[in-house]
Amino acid sequence: MLDISNIRIPVDQLDGTERTEELALRKAVLRKLHVTPDDLLSVEPRKRSIDARKKNDVHFTYSVRVILRGRANAERDLMAKLKRRHGDGSVRIAEPKPFSLPGYLGTERVGRPVVVGAGCAGLFCALALAEAGLEPLLIERGQDATRRTAAIEHFNETGELNPESNIQFGLGGAGTFSDGKLATGTKSRAHRYILETLVEAGAQREILWDAKPHVGSDVLPQVVTHILNQIEELGGEVRLSCRMTEIEIADTPSPHVTSVTLEQHDPQTGLVISQKAAASNVVIACGHSARDVFELLRERGVAMERKTFAMGVRIEHLQSMVDRSQYGAFAGHPALGAAPYKLVAHLDNKRSAFSFCMCPGGYVVAAASEPGGVVTNGMSLSDRAGTNANSGFLANVFPGDLPGNDVLAGVELQRQCEKAAFAAGGGGYVAPAQLVSDFLQGTPSSAGGSIEPTYPRGVAWGDVSQCLPGYVSDTLRGAIPRMDRQLHGFNTADAVLTGVETRSSSPVRVTRDKGCQSISTAGLWPCGEGAGYAGGIMSAATDGLRVAAALVESLG
């Protein structure tokens, strides 16, 4: 096998179909290697990215894995010949490094681990533990994908919030209804395994090679349901509509977990059954919105610390504007699709603003999980065909910005901003909104412009800065002109700011050691975004696998 990088294919040679892409890649490889079609057994894309730095030369860049007829020595001879003739070092012998899940090698039967939370981290942690033969118990306070979707639609239509099953809580976690972006800045051999697992569960095959892969909130429910079924087939147990309400920690000989109390809710009868279950290993993968879990851990003396997080608003533009700014004359080409962006602006006051969870052709969603608080987020469907683009537009909140010594002071600040947004919207989970031009001038908006807000509960025009700390609003205001230099049109006068976005990351970290175990409590395994160790679907899933491996290793 050979790995070949830096294969350039102009946009106008593609039409957005997989078949055309496959033919273009085969032709490019034949030209590159100077071999005949009969010599080429297969071409597998490994990475695809769009290079739009020059608007008159927008093209795709690929890395591929190639299998040729013949022996490995013939491949080495071919590489040497290419290097001699063209100085080409883009062809090399493939060295696959497969990822393997941990296996429990002990001979003794051990108590099954409990995984709290069925988001990305919890699902992949439970899957790995099940593969190891440990028959984990996975609990999730929210509902299955079908009931959860119905609860979200009901909330969007009526404003009646289900605090236990919503955008934040339910099978798949918050990531299920936030576009399903799989890009990550981290590197791990686990990434390929995660992507392959998602494809086997029903995600699009192209996520295996796209540099900025996404699944879509219309596809993710079936994907996470498939993974849940895998866990059960491997001997794990999954309980939905089930909360952890207590965790018992014994003090001698040193603090360690002994049991959890679970509260099971029957959505059909409304009955609630409480059960105490022995547990010597508990994975906390609850997500960053499970504030009651943070409060419980604080009460039980579990080590936690404040961490930097971010807050701000959702900003909406016309997707056509973003396409033109990113792709120039190639905007709208079917092979390119809706253009994304990623922006950051560093201000003179040492603060920064940045885009987050950018959703091309997407929608702003109502992401509240507590009564009386407005929270926004974004999502896209798999086709990304919406009229608007939206992104989180955020500024950091540092531990030093928070008053007092309470480790959960960041949670309280989030809650205050969400309540302020609820009041500014006039109730009913209507969100406050403001035009960019008015925000820059410090003037409340009285009406919208050409860009129609997509927030499903409707918006009340006003001043979103009143719902955020002054240093956050000032940072966002200072960043807009700088971001416009990176993406022309970002400061479009009637672009819409919808508040507030407070749940981009956890404001607290449940402190763990190098072995992924709590530094204060043996048998407690902080995991994923909520515990402060991830920031997106891929990094959360990777951390789930990392914690599972550490837990298995601890069992000997």
XYZ file of C-alpha atoms in Angstrom:
556
model
C 0.000 0.000 0.000
C 1.081 3.554 -0.717
C 0.004 6.806 0.908
C -0.041 9.773 -1.467
C -0.546 13.349 -0.279
C -1.067 16.721 -1.919
C -3.233 15.608 -4.830
C -4.896 18.727 -6.241
C -8.197 18.551 -8.110
C -9.829 21.770 -9.398
C -13.399 22.378 -8.346
C -14.639 22.447 -11.938
C -13.635 18.788 -12.379
C -16.160 17.703 -9.729
C -19.935 17.850 -9.516
C -20.537 16.869 -5.908
C -21.141 13.157 -6.558
C -18.969 10.404 -5.105
C -18.634 8.697 -8.500
C -17.119 11.750 -10.191
C -14.771 12.226 -7.252
C -13.646 8.602 -7.479
C -12.884 8.880 -11.216
C -10.993 12.161 -10.756
C -8.864 10.641 -8.009
C -8.010 7.557 -10.081
C -6.917 9.748 -13.003
C -4.802 11.896 -10.691
C -3.119 8.847 -9.140
C -2.384 7.330 -12.562
C -0.723 10.588 -13.632
C 1.189 10.826 -10.372
C 2.578 7.295 -10.377
C 2.914 6.768 -14.141
C 1.258 3.357 -13.942
C -1.427 1.715 -16.073
C -5.075 1.372 -15.020
C -4.576 -2.396 -14.651
C -1.832 -1.760 -12.072
C -4.188 0.248 -9.864
C -6.296 -2.020 -7.641
C -7.873 0.617 -5.381
C -7.788 4.280 -4.369
C -9.147 5.144 -0.936
C -9.546 8.803 0.097
C -7.985 9.452 3.509
C -8.337 13.216 3.748
C -10.042 15.904 1.676
C -9.835 19.621 2.253
C -10.794 22.766 0.346
C -8.056 25.272 -0.467
C -9.756 28.615 -1.089
C -6.896 30.939 -0.235
C -6.845 32.170 -3.832
C -10.388 32.905 -4.960
C -9.483 32.372 -8.633
C -7.961 28.953 -7.838
C -10.293 27.133 -5.471
C -9.431 23.448 -5.430
C -9.571 20.285 -3.364
C -6.468 18.739 -1.840
C -6.510 15.006 -1.147
C -4.483 12.378 0.617
C -5.211 8.837 -0.588
C -4.220 5.267 0.141
C -3.431 3.215 -2.957
C -3.046 -0.524 -3.520
C -1.051 -1.583 -6.576
C -0.512 -4.977 -8.151
C 2.850 -6.451 -7.252
C 5.064 -6.766 -4.214
C 6.171 -4.212 -1.620
C 9.641 -4.067 -3.229
C 8.040 -2.868 -6.467
C 6.323 -0.068 -4.539
C 9.615 0.993 -2.969
C 11.292 1.020 -6.390
C 8.460 3.210 -7.703
C 8.880 5.660 -4.810
C 12.603 5.908 -5.384
C 12.079 6.538 -9.106
C 9.576 9.352 -8.417
C 11.932 10.988 -5.962
C 14.866 10.839 -8.397
C 12.860 12.227 -11.323
C 10.738 14.845 -9.629
C 12.061 15.259 -6.093
C 8.620 14.112 -5.023
C 8.348 13.095 -1.375
C 4.546 12.988 -1.320
C 4.465 9.217 -1.931
C 5.383 6.832 0.867
C 4.800 3.270 1.999
C 1.616 3.079 4.073
C 2.145 2.091 7.694
C -1.289 1.386 9.167
C -1.510 1.867 12.924
C -4.781 0.236 13.919
C -6.512 1.301 17.111
C -7.535 -1.441 19.503
C -9.994 -1.298 22.369
C -8.847 -2.466 25.785
C -9.694 -5.982 26.884
C -10.199 -7.097 30.475
C -7.626 -9.813 31.118
C -8.430 -10.488 34.765
C -9.877 -13.793 35.879
C -12.103 -12.476 38.659
C -15.650 -11.264 38.113
C -15.771 -7.536 38.915
C -18.723 -5.292 39.691
C -20.025 -3.594 36.598
C -19.025 0.029 36.125
C -21.723 2.711 35.996
C -21.474 5.360 33.264
C -23.484 8.522 33.988
C -24.534 10.264 30.772
C -25.129 8.971 27.232
C -23.559 11.801 25.281
C -20.542 11.250 23.030
C -18.166 10.557 25.919
C -20.541 8.265 27.793
C -21.590 6.298 24.722
C -18.056 5.544 23.576
C -16.866 4.861 27.118
C -19.717 2.393 27.660
C -19.115 0.823 24.227
C -15.439 0.237 25.052
C -16.268 -1.162 28.496
C -18.838 -3.479 26.922
C -16.288 -4.617 24.320
C -13.953 -5.399 27.233
C -16.623 -7.692 28.695
C -17.429 -5.563 31.757
C -21.185 -5.256 31.053
C -21.479 -1.578 32.051
C -24.647 0.129 33.224
C -25.183 3.301 31.170
C -27.737 5.766 32.523
C -29.140 8.856 30.813
C -31.584 11.286 32.378
C -33.164 12.140 29.020
C -35.222 10.059 26.628
C -34.516 7.969 23.537
C -34.068 9.715 20.191
C -37.735 9.481 19.144
C -39.236 10.760 22.406
C -36.513 13.355 22.771
C -37.168 14.721 19.279
C -40.872 14.945 20.093
C -40.122 16.790 23.347
C -37.940 19.308 21.502
C -40.578 19.891 18.831
C -43.230 20.338 21.521
C -41.075 22.910 23.311
C -40.409 24.800 20.068
C -44.137 24.974 19.335
C -45.546 25.661 22.806
C -42.758 26.858 25.090
C -43.484 23.985 27.487
C -40.039 22.785 28.579
C -39.252 19.245 29.660
C -36.274 19.799 32.011
C -35.206 16.157 31.681
C -35.421 15.715 27.902
C -34.438 18.600 25.637
C -31.602 19.904 23.465
C -29.142 19.279 26.316
C -30.420 16.005 27.805
C -31.238 12.723 26.079
C -29.588 9.967 24.085
C -26.529 11.341 22.291
C -26.243 14.416 24.504
C -26.124 18.008 23.282
C -24.106 16.989 20.203
C -27.075 15.166 18.672
C -28.814 18.466 17.941
C -25.832 20.666 17.116
C -24.982 19.675 13.534
C -22.690 16.782 14.414
C -19.420 18.491 13.489
C -16.536 16.045 13.835
C -13.570 18.318 13.213
C -11.025 18.401 16.015
C -7.719 20.063 16.718
C -6.392 17.022 18.535
C -4.657 13.965 17.087
C -5.349 10.418 18.195
C -5.371 6.961 16.639
C -8.817 6.625 18.194
C -10.269 9.152 15.725
C -10.404 6.682 12.843
C -12.109 4.096 15.055
C -14.702 6.675 16.152
C -15.442 7.720 12.576
C -15.717 4.109 11.411
C -18.081 3.356 14.293
C -20.277 6.308 13.285
C -20.307 5.165 9.640
C -21.277 1.634 10.669
C -24.074 3.212 12.700
C -25.467 5.080 9.675
C -23.377 8.242 9.201
C -22.190 9.263 5.727
C -19.015 7.511 4.488
C -17.410 10.795 3.507
C -16.810 11.678 7.156
C -13.915 9.200 6.940
C -11.928 11.571 4.731
C -13.484 15.022 4.885
C -11.221 17.486 6.731
C -14.310 19.147 8.220
C -16.745 16.248 8.555
C -20.276 16.585 9.829
C -23.215 14.225 10.158
C -26.271 16.442 10.583
C -28.915 16.613 13.286
C -31.364 14.704 11.097
C -29.017 11.679 10.868
C -27.467 11.641 14.340
C -30.538 10.276 16.204
C -30.390 7.005 14.262
C -26.591 6.869 14.686
C -26.632 7.154 18.488
C -29.528 4.670 18.669
C -27.428 2.140 16.750
C -24.503 2.602 19.159
C -26.860 2.142 22.119
C -28.028 -1.139 20.593
C -24.392 -2.221 20.171
C -23.751 -1.662 23.880
C -26.742 -3.780 24.798
C -25.781 -6.554 22.374
C -22.369 -6.718 24.048
C -23.942 -7.280 27.463
C -24.249 -3.700 28.690
C -27.460 -2.284 30.143
C -28.868 1.108 29.166
C -31.446 2.936 31.259
C -32.988 6.061 29.782
C -35.045 8.580 31.779
C -32.776 7.631 34.680
C -30.894 10.097 36.880
C -28.148 9.703 39.457
C -29.425 11.485 42.564
C -26.816 10.353 45.083
C -23.294 9.005 45.154
C -22.001 7.362 48.306
C -18.350 7.792 49.188
C -16.714 5.857 52.022
C -13.857 7.586 53.869
C -11.799 4.602 54.983
C -9.149 3.568 54.327
C -9.292 6.477 51.846
C -12.203 8.107 49.996
C -13.708 5.737 47.430
C -17.046 5.238 45.688
C -19.299 2.513 47.078
C -22.754 3.064 45.530
C -25.040 5.317 43.538
C -28.734 6.040 43.908
C -30.680 6.020 40.658
C -34.078 7.561 40.011
C -35.925 5.874 37.156
C -38.840 7.723 35.550
C -41.454 5.874 33.519
C -42.574 8.344 30.801
C -45.789 6.398 30.191
C -47.082 6.016 33.769
C -45.243 8.923 35.352
C -44.028 6.659 38.162
C -40.608 7.301 39.682
C -38.648 4.431 41.220
C -35.554 5.032 43.347
C -32.889 2.325 43.583
C -29.534 2.107 45.358
C -26.931 0.194 43.368
C -23.509 -0.939 44.542
C -20.758 0.549 42.388
C -17.008 0.705 42.863
C -16.371 2.466 39.528
C -18.507 5.391 38.343
C -17.752 7.347 35.173
C -19.035 10.943 35.325
C -19.807 11.793 31.673
C -22.844 13.926 32.409
C -22.195 16.858 30.067
C -21.786 20.502 31.002
C -25.484 21.196 31.593
C -25.990 18.652 34.399
C -25.581 21.282 37.075
C -27.226 19.144 39.743
C -24.433 16.581 39.311
C -21.805 19.281 39.888
C -23.656 20.388 43.011
C -23.832 16.794 44.258
C -20.104 16.267 43.726
C -19.314 19.506 45.544
C -21.456 18.420 48.488
C -19.648 15.079 48.637
C -16.231 16.727 48.720
C -15.069 15.630 45.269
C -12.144 17.722 44.029
C -13.178 20.293 41.424
C -11.755 23.517 40.117
C -12.855 26.505 38.113
C -11.844 26.614 34.471
C -12.026 29.075 31.615
C -15.239 28.929 29.606
C -16.964 31.193 27.079
C -20.232 33.051 26.658
C -21.805 35.297 24.077
C -24.491 35.125 21.399
C -25.404 33.417 18.135
C -24.695 35.483 15.034
C -26.636 34.891 11.791
C -25.748 35.938 8.256
C -27.061 34.935 4.861
C -25.246 31.770 3.801
C -24.879 33.231 0.304
C -22.759 36.051 1.758
C -20.482 33.567 3.533
C -20.169 31.507 0.329
C -19.133 34.558 -1.716
C -16.644 35.683 0.891
C -15.052 32.239 1.163
C -15.242 30.935 -2.426
C -15.520 34.003 -4.654
C -16.829 33.165 -8.133
C -17.063 29.487 -7.185
C -19.743 30.202 -4.554
C -22.690 27.866 -4.947
C -20.738 25.153 -6.776
C -22.339 21.780 -5.896
C -18.989 20.194 -5.024
C -18.278 22.873 -2.421
C -21.574 23.053 -0.594
C -22.260 25.665 2.081
C -19.068 27.380 3.223
C -17.966 27.292 6.858
C -15.745 29.786 8.644
C -13.587 29.877 11.759
C -12.617 33.270 13.150
C -10.715 34.651 16.110
C -9.858 38.226 17.086
C -7.299 39.166 19.735
C -7.900 42.599 21.240
C -5.431 45.041 22.743
C -6.884 44.448 26.218
C -5.618 40.833 26.102
C -9.127 39.437 25.625
C -10.257 37.483 22.580
C -13.466 36.628 20.757
C -13.990 33.665 18.476
C -16.549 31.794 16.408
C -17.731 28.476 17.805
C -19.820 25.592 16.453
C -20.350 27.345 13.124
C -23.365 25.869 11.319
C -23.416 26.425 7.520
C -26.957 26.521 6.154
C -28.178 25.996 9.702
C -30.567 27.154 12.382
C -30.357 28.711 15.830
C -31.962 26.340 18.337
C -33.672 26.829 21.697
C -31.355 24.959 24.068
C -32.808 25.678 27.515
C -32.697 22.938 30.132
C -33.863 24.908 33.187
C -37.177 26.736 33.642
C -36.947 30.488 33.231
C -33.691 30.609 31.283
C -33.060 31.243 27.577
C -30.122 29.386 25.989
C -29.195 29.351 22.311
C -27.134 26.935 20.236
C -26.864 26.064 16.560
C -27.504 23.077 14.313
C -27.483 22.065 10.656
C -29.167 19.229 8.837
C -27.077 16.879 6.732
C -27.688 18.863 3.513
C -26.866 22.234 5.125
C -29.414 23.809 2.839
C -30.793 26.517 5.147
C -30.838 30.144 4.033
C -28.774 31.391 6.974
C -25.382 30.594 8.424
C -25.006 30.862 12.179
C -22.204 30.576 14.671
C -21.543 31.012 18.323
C -19.853 34.412 18.771
C -18.125 34.138 22.116
C -15.613 35.646 24.513
C -13.748 33.882 27.282
C -14.661 34.096 30.935
C -11.597 33.455 33.085
C -11.644 32.102 36.641
C -10.340 35.463 37.829
C -13.418 37.183 36.374
C -15.644 35.374 38.855
C -16.406 36.621 42.371
C -15.777 34.731 45.618
C -14.328 31.268 46.034
C -17.247 29.014 45.068
C -16.039 26.447 42.540
C -19.446 26.689 40.824
C -19.413 30.475 40.452
C -19.224 30.039 36.680
C -22.409 27.977 36.732
C -24.137 30.758 38.672
C -22.968 33.369 36.133
C -24.334 31.253 33.282
C -27.668 30.962 35.078
C -27.865 34.715 35.717
C -27.293 35.483 32.038
C -29.892 32.908 30.960
C -32.487 34.399 33.322
C -31.662 37.893 32.075
C -32.209 36.719 28.498
C -35.535 35.143 29.470
C -36.659 38.452 30.993
C -35.398 40.484 28.011
C -37.381 38.240 25.683
C -40.556 38.876 27.656
C -41.057 35.260 28.744
C -42.148 32.150 26.894
C -38.501 31.407 25.995
C -38.549 34.163 23.366
C -34.921 35.243 22.855
C -33.533 38.779 22.856
C -32.028 39.834 19.496
C -30.179 42.825 18.087
C -28.807 43.936 14.720
C -25.027 44.106 14.432
C -25.124 47.798 13.462
C -27.117 48.671 16.581
C -24.904 46.479 18.778
C -21.813 48.329 17.535
C -23.436 51.671 18.323
C -24.788 50.563 21.696
C -28.364 51.189 20.560
C -31.277 48.764 21.141
C -32.853 47.381 17.969
C -36.548 47.906 17.330
C -36.948 45.708 14.242
C -35.081 43.267 12.036
C -33.733 43.664 8.513
C -33.280 41.365 5.549
C -31.956 38.430 7.610
C -34.771 36.466 9.225
C -33.857 35.032 12.647
C -34.246 31.251 12.817
C -34.590 30.871 16.600
C -37.797 28.780 16.832
C -39.477 30.506 19.791
C -39.238 33.924 18.149
C -37.145 36.957 19.111
C -37.744 40.248 20.911
C -35.667 43.083 19.476
C -33.621 44.978 22.019
C -30.119 45.050 23.492
C -28.407 41.670 23.955
C -25.476 43.249 25.785
C -27.721 43.756 28.822
C -27.799 39.971 29.268
C -24.023 39.521 29.397
C -21.143 40.745 31.581
C -19.727 44.030 30.329
C -16.331 42.532 29.517
C -18.001 39.921 27.267
C -20.127 42.481 25.380
C -17.186 44.880 25.007
C -14.962 42.097 23.682
C -17.555 41.043 21.110
C -18.080 44.646 20.060
C -14.362 45.199 19.569
C -13.956 41.943 17.645
C -16.577 42.512 14.921
C -14.535 44.953 12.764
C -11.458 42.726 13.059
C -13.394 39.624 12.072
C -14.783 41.469 9.057
C -11.224 41.700 7.739
C -11.069 37.895 7.846
C -14.592 37.296 6.484
C -15.827 40.223 4.438
C -19.454 40.824 5.379
C -19.193 39.666 8.982
C -20.179 43.165 10.122
C -23.189 43.316 7.770
C -25.491 45.901 9.324
C -28.550 43.676 9.642
C -26.749 40.484 10.688
C -28.625 39.171 13.738
C -27.268 38.585 17.234
C -29.471 36.275 19.321
C -28.789 35.797 23.020
C -27.542 34.122 24.968
C -25.068 31.310 24.265
C -23.765 30.127 27.632
C -23.248 26.369 27.223
C -20.291 26.176 24.830
C -18.103 24.548 27.476
C -18.065 23.579 31.118
C -17.158 26.254 33.683
C -15.812 23.587 36.029
C -13.321 20.717 35.900
C -13.710 17.585 38.007
C -10.019 17.170 38.695
C -8.434 13.856 37.741
C -4.923 12.390 37.737
C -2.867 11.076 34.819
C -4.715 7.785 35.142
C -8.070 9.570 34.527
C -9.277 8.924 38.092
C -10.478 11.621 40.480
C -7.592 12.965 42.571
C -9.801 12.885 45.665
C -12.042 9.853 45.217
C -10.992 6.396 44.062
C -13.381 4.757 41.627
C -14.660 8.100 40.286
C -13.738 8.707 36.660
C -14.394 12.272 35.340
C -14.950 12.104 31.586
C -15.765 14.285 28.609
C -16.962 17.830 28.157
C -18.931 18.231 31.357
C -15.984 17.124 33.482
C -13.786 19.628 31.669
C -11.705 17.333 29.443
C -13.153 17.767 25.952
C -14.643 20.316 23.595
C -16.730 18.705 20.871
C -17.999 15.360 19.642
C -14.646 13.899 18.584
C -12.655 14.978 21.618
C -15.469 13.847 23.932
C -15.693 10.428 22.271
C -11.904 10.117 22.385
C -11.902 10.950 26.083
C -14.590 8.334 26.640
C -12.321 5.714 25.093
C -9.352 7.023 27.085
C -11.214 6.749 30.385
C -12.509 3.273 29.517
C -8.954 2.103 28.800
C -7.707 3.571 32.089
C -10.547 1.959 34.023
C -9.895 -1.452 32.466
C -6.181 -1.118 33.177
C -6.900 -0.290 36.830
C -8.657 -3.647 37.171
C -5.501 -5.502 36.232
